[in-house]
CSV table of C-alpha atoms in Angstrom, one decimal:
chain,number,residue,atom,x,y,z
Y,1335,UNK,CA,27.9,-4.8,-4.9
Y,1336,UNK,CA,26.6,-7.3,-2.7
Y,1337,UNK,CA,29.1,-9.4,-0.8
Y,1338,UNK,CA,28.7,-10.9,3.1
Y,1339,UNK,CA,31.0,-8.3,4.1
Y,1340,UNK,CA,28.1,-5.7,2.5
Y,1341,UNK,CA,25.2,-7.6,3.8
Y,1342,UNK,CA,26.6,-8.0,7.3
Y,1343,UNK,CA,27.1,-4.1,7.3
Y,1344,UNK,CA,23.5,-3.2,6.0
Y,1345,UNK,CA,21.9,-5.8,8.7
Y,1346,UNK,CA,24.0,-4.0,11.4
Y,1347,UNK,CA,23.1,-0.6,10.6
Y,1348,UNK,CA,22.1,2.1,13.0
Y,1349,UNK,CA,18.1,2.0,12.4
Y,1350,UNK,CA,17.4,5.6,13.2
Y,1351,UNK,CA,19.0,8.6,13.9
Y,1352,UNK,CA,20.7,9.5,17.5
Y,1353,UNK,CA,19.0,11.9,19.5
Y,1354,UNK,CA,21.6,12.8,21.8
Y,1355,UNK,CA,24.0,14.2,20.1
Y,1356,UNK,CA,21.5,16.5,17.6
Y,1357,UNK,CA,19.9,17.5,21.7
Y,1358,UNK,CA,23.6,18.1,22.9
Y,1359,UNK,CA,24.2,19.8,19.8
Y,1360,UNK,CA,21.2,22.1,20.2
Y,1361,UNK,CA,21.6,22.7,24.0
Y,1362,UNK,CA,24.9,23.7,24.0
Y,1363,UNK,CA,24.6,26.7,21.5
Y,1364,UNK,CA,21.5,27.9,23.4
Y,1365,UNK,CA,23.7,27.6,26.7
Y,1366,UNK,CA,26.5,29.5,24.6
Y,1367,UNK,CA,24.4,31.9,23.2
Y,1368,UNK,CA,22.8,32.4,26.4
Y,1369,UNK,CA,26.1,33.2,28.0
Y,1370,UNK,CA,27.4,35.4,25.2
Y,1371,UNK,CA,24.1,37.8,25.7
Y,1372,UNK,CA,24.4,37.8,29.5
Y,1373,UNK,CA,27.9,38.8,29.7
Y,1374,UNK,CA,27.7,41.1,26.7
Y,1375,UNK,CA,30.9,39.4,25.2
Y,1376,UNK,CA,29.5,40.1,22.0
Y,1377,UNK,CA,27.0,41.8,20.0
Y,1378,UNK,CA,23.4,40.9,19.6
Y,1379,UNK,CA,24.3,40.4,15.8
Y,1380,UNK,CA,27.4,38.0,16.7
Y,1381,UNK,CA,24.8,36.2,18.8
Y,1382,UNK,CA,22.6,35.6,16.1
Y,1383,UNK,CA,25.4,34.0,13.8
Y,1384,UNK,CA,26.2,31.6,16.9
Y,1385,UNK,CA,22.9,30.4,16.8
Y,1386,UNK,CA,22.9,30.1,13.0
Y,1387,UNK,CA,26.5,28.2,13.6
Y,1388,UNK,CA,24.6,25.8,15.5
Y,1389,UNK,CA,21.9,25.3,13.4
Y,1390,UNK,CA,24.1,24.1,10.9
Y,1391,UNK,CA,26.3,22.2,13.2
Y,1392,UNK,CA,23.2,19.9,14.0
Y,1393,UNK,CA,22.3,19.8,10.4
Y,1394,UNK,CA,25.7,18.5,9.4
Y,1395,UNK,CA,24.9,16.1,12.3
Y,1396,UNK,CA,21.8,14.7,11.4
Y,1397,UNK,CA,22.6,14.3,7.8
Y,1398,UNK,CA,26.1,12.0,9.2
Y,1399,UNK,CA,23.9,10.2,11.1
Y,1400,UNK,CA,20.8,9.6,8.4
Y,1401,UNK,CA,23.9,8.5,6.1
Y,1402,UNK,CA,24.9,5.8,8.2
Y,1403,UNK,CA,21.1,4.2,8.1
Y,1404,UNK,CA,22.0,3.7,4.5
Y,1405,UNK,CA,24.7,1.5,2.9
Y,1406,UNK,CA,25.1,2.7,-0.9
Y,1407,UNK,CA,25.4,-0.4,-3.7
Y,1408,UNK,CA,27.3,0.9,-7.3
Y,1409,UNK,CA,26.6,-1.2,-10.1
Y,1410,UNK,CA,26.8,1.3,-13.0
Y,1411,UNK,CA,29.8,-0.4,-15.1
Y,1412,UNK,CA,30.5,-3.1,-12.6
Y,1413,UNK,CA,28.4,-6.3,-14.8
Y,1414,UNK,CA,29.5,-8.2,-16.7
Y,1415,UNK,CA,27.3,-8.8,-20.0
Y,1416,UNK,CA,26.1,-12.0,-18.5
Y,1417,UNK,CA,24.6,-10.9,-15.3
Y,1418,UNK,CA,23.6,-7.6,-16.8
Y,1419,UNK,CA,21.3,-9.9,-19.3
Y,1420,UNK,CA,20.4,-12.1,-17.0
Y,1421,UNK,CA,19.0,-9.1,-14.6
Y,1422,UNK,CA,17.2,-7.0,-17.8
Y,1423,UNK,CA,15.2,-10.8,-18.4
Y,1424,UNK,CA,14.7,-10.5,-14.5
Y,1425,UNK,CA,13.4,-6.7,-14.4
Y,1426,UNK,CA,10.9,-7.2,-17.7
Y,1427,UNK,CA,9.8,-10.5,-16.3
Y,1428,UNK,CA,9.2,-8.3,-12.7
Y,1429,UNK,CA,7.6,-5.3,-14.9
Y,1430,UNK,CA,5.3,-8.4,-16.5
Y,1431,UNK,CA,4.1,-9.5,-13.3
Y,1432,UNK,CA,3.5,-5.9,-11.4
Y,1433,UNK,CA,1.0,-5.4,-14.5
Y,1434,UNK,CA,-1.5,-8.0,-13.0
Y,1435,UNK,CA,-4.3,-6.6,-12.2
Y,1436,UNK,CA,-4.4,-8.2,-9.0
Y,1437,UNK,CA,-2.0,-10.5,-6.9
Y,1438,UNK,CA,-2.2,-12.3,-4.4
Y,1439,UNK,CA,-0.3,-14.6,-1.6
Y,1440,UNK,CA,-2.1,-17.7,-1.0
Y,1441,UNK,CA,-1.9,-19.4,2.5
Y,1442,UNK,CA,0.3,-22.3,3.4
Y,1443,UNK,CA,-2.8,-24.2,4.1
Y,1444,UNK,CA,-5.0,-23.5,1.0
Y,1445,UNK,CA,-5.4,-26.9,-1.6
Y,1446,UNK,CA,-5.3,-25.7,-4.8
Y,1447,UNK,CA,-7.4,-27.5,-7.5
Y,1448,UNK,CA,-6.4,-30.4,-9.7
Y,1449,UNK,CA,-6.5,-30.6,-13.3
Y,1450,UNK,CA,-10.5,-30.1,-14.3
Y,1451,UNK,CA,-11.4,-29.1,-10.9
Y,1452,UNK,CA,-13.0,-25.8,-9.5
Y,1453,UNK,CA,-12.4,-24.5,-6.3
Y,1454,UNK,CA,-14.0,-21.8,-3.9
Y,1455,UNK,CA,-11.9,-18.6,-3.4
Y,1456,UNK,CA,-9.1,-19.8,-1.6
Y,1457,UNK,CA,-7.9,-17.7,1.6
Y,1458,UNK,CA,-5.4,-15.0,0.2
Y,1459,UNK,CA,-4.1,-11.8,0.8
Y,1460,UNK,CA,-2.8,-9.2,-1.5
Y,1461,UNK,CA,0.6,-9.5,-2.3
Y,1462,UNK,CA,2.7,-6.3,-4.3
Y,1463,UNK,CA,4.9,-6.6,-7.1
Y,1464,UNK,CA,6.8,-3.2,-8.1
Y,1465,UNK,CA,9.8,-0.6,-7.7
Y,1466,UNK,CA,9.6,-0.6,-3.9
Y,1467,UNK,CA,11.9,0.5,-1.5
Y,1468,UNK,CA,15.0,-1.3,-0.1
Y,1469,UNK,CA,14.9,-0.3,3.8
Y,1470,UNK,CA,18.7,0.6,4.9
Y,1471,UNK,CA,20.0,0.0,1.0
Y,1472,UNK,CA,20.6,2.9,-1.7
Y,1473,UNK,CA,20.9,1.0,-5.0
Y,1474,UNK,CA,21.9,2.5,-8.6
Y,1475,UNK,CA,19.6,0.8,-10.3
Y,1476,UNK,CA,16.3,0.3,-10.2
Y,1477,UNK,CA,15.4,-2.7,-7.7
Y,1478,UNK,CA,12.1,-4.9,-8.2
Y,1479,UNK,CA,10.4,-6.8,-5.6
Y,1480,UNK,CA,7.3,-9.0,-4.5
Y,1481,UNK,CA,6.2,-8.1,-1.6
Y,1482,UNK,CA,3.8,-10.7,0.6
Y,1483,UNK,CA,2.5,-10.0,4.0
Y,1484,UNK,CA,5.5,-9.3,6.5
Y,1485,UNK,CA,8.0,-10.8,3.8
Y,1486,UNK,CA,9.8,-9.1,1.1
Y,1487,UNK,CA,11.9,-10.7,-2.2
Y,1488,UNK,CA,14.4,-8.2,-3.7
Y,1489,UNK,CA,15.6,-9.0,-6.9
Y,1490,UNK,CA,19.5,-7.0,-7.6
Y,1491,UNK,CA,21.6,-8.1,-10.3
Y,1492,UNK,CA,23.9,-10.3,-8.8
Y,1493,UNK,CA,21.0,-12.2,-7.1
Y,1494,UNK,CA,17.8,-11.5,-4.8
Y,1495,UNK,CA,17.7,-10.9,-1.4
Y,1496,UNK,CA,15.0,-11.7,1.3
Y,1497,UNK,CA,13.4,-9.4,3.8
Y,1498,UNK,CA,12.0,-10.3,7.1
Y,1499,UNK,CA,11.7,-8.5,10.1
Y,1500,UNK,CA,13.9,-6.0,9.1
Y,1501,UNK,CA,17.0,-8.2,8.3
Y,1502,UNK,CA,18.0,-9.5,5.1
Y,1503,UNK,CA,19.1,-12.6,3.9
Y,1504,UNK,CA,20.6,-13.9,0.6
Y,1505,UNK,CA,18.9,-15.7,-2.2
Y,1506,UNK,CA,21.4,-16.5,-5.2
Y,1507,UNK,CA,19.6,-17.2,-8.3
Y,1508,UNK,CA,20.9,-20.5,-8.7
Y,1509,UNK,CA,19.0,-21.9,-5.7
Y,1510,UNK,CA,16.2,-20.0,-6.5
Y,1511,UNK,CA,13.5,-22.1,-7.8
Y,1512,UNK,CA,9.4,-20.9,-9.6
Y,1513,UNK,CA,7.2,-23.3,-10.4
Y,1514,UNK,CA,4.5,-22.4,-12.6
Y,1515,UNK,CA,0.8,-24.5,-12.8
Y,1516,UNK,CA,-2.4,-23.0,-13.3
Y,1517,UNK,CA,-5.9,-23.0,-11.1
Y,1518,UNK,CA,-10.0,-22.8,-11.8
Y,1519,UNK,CA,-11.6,-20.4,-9.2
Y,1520,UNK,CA,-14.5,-19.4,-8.4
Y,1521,UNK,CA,-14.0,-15.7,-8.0
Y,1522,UNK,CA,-16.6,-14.4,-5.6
Y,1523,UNK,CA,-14.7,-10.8,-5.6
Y,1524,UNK,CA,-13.9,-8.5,-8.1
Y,1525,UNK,CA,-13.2,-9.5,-11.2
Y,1526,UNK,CA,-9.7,-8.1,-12.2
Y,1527,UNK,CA,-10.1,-6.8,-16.1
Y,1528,UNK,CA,-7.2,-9.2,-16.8
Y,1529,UNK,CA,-9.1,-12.4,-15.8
Y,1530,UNK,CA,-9.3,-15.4,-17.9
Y,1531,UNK,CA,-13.2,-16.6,-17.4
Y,1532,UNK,CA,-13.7,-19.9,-19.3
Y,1533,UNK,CA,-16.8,-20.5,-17.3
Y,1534,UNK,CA,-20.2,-19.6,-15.2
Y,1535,UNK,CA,-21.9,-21.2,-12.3
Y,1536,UNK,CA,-24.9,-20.3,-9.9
Y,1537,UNK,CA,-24.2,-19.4,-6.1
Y,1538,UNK,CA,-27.0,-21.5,-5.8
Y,1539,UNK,CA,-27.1,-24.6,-8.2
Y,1540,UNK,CA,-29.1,-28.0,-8.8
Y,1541,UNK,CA,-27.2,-31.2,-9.5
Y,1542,UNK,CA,-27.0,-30.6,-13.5
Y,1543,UNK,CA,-25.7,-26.8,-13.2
Y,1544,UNK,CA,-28.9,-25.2,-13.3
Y,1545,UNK,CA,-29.9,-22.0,-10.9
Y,1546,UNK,CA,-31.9,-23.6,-8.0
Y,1547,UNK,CA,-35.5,-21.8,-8.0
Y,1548,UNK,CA,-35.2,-21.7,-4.4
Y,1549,UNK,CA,-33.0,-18.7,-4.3
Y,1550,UNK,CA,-34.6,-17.0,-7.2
Y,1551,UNK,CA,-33.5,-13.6,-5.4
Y,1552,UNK,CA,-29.9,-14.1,-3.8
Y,1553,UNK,CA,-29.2,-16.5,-6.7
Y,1554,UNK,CA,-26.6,-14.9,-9.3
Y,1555,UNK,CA,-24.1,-16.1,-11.5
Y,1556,UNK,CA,-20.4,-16.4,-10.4
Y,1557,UNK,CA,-17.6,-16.5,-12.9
Y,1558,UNK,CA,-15.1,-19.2,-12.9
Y,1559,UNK,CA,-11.6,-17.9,-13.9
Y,1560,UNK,CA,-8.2,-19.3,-14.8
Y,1561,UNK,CA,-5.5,-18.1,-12.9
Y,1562,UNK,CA,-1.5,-18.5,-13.0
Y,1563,UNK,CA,-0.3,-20.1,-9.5
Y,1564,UNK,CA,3.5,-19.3,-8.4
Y,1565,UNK,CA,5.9,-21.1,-6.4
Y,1566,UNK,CA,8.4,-19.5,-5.0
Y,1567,UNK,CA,11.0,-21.3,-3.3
Y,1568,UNK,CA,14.9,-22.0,-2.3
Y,1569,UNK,CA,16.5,-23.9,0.6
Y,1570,UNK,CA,16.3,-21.0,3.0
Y,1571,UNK,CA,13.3,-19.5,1.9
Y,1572,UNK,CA,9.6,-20.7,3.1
Y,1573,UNK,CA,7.4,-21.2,0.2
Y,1574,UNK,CA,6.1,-18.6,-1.5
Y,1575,UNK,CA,2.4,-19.4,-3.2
Y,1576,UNK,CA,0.7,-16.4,-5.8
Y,1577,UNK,CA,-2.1,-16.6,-7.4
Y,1578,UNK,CA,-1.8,-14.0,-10.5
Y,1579,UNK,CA,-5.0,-12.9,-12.4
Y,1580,UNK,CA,-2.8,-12.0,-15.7
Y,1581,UNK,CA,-1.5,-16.3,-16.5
Y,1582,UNK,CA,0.3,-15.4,-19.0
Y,1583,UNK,CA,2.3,-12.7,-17.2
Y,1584,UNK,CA,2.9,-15.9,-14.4
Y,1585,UNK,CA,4.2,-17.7,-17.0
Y,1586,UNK,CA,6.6,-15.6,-18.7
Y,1587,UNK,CA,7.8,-14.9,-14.3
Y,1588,UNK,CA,8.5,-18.7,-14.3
Y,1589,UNK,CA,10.1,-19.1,-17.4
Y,1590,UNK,CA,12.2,-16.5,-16.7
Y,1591,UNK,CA,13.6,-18.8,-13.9
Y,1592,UNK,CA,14.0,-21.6,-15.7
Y,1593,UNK,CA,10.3,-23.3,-14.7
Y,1594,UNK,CA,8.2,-25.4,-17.2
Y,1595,UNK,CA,5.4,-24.1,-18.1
Y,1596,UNK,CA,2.2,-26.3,-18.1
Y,1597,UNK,CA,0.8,-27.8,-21.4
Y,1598,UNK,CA,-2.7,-26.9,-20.8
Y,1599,UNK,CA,-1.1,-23.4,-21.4
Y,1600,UNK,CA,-2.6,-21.8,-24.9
Y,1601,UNK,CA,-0.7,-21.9,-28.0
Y,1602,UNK,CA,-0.7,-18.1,-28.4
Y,1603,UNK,CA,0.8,-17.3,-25.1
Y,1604,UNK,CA,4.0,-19.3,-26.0
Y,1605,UNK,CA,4.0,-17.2,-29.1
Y,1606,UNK,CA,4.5,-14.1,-27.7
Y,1607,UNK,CA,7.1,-15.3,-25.2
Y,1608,UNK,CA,9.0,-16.4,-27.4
Y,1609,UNK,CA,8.4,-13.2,-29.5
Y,1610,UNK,CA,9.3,-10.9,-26.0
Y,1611,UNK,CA,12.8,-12.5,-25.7
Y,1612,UNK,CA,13.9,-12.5,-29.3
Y,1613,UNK,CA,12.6,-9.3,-30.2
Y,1614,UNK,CA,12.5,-7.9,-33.5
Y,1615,UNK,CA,14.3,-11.1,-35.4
Y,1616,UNK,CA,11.6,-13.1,-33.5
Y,1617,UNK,CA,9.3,-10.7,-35.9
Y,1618,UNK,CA,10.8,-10.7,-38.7
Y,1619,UNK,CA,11.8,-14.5,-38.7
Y,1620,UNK,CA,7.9,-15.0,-38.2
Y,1621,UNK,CA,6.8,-12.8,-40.7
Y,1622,UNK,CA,9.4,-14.8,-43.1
Y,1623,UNK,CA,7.7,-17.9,-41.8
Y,1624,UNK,CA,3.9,-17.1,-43.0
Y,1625,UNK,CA,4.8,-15.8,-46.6
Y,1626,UNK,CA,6.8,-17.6,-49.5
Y,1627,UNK,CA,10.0,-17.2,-50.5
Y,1628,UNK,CA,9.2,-15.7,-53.7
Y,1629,UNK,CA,6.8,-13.0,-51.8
Y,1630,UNK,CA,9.8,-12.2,-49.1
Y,1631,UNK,CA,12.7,-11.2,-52.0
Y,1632,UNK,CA,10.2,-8.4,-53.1
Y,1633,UNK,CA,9.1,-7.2,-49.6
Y,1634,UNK,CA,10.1,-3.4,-49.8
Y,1635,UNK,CA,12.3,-1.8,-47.4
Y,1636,UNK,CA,9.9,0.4,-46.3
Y,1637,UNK,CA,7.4,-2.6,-45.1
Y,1638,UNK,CA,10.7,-4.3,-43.5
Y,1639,UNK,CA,11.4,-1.0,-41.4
Y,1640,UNK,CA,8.1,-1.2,-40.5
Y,1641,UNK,CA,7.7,-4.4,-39.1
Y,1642,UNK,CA,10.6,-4.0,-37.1
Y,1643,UNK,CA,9.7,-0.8,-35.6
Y,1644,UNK,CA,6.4,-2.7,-34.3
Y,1645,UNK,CA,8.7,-6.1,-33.2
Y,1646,UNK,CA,10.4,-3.0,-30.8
Y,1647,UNK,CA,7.0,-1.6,-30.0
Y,1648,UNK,CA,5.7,-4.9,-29.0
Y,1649,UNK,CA,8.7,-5.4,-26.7
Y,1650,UNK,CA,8.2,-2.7,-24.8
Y,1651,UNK,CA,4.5,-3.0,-24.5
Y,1652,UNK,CA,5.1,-6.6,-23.8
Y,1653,UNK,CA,2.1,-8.3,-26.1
Y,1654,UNK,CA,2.2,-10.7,-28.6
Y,1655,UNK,CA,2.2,-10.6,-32.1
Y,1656,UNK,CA,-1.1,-10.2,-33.7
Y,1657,UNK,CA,-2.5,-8.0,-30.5
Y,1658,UNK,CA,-5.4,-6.2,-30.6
Y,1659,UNK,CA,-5.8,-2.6,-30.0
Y,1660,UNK,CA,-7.8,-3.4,-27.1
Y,1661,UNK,CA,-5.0,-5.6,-25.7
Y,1662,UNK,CA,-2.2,-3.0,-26.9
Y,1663,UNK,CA,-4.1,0.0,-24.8
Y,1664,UNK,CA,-4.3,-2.3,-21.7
Y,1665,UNK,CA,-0.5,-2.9,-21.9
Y,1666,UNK,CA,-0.1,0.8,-22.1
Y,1667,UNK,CA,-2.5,1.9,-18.9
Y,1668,UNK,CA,-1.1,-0.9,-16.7
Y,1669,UNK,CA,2.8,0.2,-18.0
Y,1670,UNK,CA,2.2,3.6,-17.5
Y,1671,UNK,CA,0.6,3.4,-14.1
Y,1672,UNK,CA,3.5,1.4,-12.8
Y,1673,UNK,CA,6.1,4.0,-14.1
Y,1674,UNK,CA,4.0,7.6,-13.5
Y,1675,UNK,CA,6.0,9.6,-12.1
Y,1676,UNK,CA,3.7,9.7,-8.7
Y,1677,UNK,CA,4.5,5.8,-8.1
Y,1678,UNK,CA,8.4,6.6,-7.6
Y,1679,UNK,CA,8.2,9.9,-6.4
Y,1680,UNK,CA,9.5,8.8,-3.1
Y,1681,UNK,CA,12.1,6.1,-4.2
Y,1682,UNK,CA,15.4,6.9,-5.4
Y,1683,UNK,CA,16.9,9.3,-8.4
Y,1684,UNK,CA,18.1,6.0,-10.2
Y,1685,UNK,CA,14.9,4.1,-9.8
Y,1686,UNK,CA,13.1,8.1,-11.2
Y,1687,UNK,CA,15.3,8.3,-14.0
Y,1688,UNK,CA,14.3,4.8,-14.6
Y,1689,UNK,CA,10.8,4.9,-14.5
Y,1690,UNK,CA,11.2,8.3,-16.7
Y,1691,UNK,CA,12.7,6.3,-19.5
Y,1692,UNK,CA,10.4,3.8,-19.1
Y,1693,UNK,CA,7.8,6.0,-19.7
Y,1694,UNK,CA,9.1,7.5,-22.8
Y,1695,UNK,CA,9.9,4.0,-24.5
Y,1696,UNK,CA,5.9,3.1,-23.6
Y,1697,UNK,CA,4.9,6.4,-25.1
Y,1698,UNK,CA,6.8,5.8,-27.9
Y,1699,UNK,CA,5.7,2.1,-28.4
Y,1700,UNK,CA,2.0,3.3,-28.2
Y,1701,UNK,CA,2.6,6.0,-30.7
Y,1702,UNK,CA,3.8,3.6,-33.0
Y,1703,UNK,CA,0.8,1.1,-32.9
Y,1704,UNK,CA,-2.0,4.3,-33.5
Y,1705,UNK,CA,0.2,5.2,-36.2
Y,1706,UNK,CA,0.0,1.9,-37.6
Y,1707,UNK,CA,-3.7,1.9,-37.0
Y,1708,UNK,CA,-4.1,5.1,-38.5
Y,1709,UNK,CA,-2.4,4.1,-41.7
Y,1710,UNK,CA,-3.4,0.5,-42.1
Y,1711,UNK,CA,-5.8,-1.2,-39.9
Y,1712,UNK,CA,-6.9,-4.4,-40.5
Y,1713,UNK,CA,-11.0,-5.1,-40.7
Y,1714,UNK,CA,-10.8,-6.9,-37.6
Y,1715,UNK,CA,-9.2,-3.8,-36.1
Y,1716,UNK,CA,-5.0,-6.0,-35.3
Y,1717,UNK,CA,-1.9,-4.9,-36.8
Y,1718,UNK,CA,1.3,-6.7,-36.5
């Protein structure tokens, strides 16, 4: 786990391997072998095995030195229940984010808009929120991060850890702080699928909104979009601004941390965050909610199983109640692109067997909704 002691160890690592001892290694059974053939000590055969003796000899070498690059971190049985909940709220509200369609770090010196205003693409850069890998440090479970031009947040159970210019530094989560307030854009780029647009405007406008006929060829119309705005910030930490395409996914970040989310957020959105952390009671106590008592006494077993197994498919899909098979089947592309098995091929087993399981829950959870759909879709095409 991480202590000073540990973090002082992984900052002073050795960074690469040591070339002189693998070269001494490999010069001085070619100088042995050389002598052994010249003088005849030994047959050509015995030769052959002193070369294969020091092939191995640097092997065992390299893989000593390659080990001390890397400082292991168990945590497999050593949480306790409240830091192992607080780190699964932490790693869904992490999965939620890295399904964005696009994110990005804003500059220190961009002004974002004020309530009712609109403002030009701000100056940004793409930021990177996923499973990455944790230079110098060999984890057993899977480690999260946001990644943002040269610096790097790590999020482990017992709190986060910084990364710049290859040296880390530690966040605890208490000092952590995410603020959460949202932003009108006009969004001159690509339009991520994910995008709330709650408006249009003209490159080229006259003073009441209309397209000026000047520009009748150039002229098109831009979409104004409401995005979720991050900040990310703690005493030794420089402030970290994202702007997130997917709001609600912002949101649910923030809350996660303790943040208050903005009024002006929609009703629904609440909904199924509140839905996300209670799970299937959440859906069950709502169903109770929006039929009368006498209605609930006779609800069959069979309906009650059923309900729940779409409270736990919801959950690991992360939408709402009431979502839409278009909404469900963009859960399940975004999920499944950030856990196939291509995106962690090159991080560790844990964070592999992780993803694998991840998978097969979102699998599942998909199953479930098309077998709901096959058996009892609505007219307007929602079930749950």
């Amino acid at each position: 786990m991480l202590t000073n002691r540990t973090l002082a160890r992984i900052n002073n690592r050795p960074r690469k391997v040591g070339r002189l001892p693998l070269l001494a290694a490999f010069g001085g059974t070619l100088v042995l072998a050389a002598l052994l053939y010249v003088f005849e000590v030994l047959p050509y055969f015995a030769i052959l095995a002193v070369l294969g003796g020091g092939a191995l000899l640097i092997l065992l070498l390299y893989r000593t030195q390659k080990a001390k690059t890397t400082i292991s971190l168990s945590y497999k049985g050593n949480l306790n229940e409240e830091v192992a909940s607080h780190f699964s709220s932490v790693r869904e509200a992490l999965e939620g984010l890295a399904s964005s369609g696009r994110i990005w770090r804003l500059a220190g010196s961009v002004r974002l808009p004020k309530t009712g205003e609109v403002a030009p693409s701000p100056e940004r850069d793409s930021a990177r929120v996923g499973l990455l890998a944790t230079p110098g440090i060999k984890a057993d479970v899977p480690v999260w991060g946001i990644e943002a031009g040269g610096e790097s947040i790590f999020f482990f159970p017992e709190g986060a850890l910084t990364y710049v210019d290859d040296r880390y530094d530690p966040l605890p989560y208490n000092s952590l702080k995410v603020a959460f307030s949202s932003g009108r854009f006009f969004e001159e780029e690509d339009l991520p699928d994910d995008a709330t647009v709650v408006d249009h405007t003209w490159r080229f406008s006259r003073p009441d909104g209309s397209p000026d006929p000047r520009y009748k060829r150039d002229n098109v119309q831009i979409p104004i979009v409401l995005y979720g705005l991050l900040e990310i910030s703690a005493p030794s930490l420089p402030k970290v601004r994202l702007e997130v395409s997917d709001r609600p996914a912002a949101a649910r970040f923030a809350r996660t941390f303790g943040a208050e989310v903005s009024t002006e957020e929609p009703k629904e959105e609440k909904t199924g965050h509140s839905e996300e952390r209670t799970g299937a009671d959440s859906g069950r106590a709502s169903s109770r909610s929006s039929s009368n008592g006498g209605e609930e006494a006779h609800r069959s077993a069979e309906t009650l199983e059923r309900e729940a197994r779409l409270a736990t498919a919801r959950r690991a899909l992360g939408v709402a109640k009431g979502a839409g098979a278009e909404e469900v089947s963009a859960a399940y592309r975004k999920l499944a692109q950030i856990h196939h098995p291509d995106k962690v091929a090159n991080l560790e087993p844990e964070v592999r067997e992780y993803s694998e399981q991840r998978m097969k829950e979102i699998n599942a959870a998909y199953a479930e909704f098309k077998s709901q759909w096959n058996e009892s879709a609505t007219e307007n095409g929602r079930v749950g």
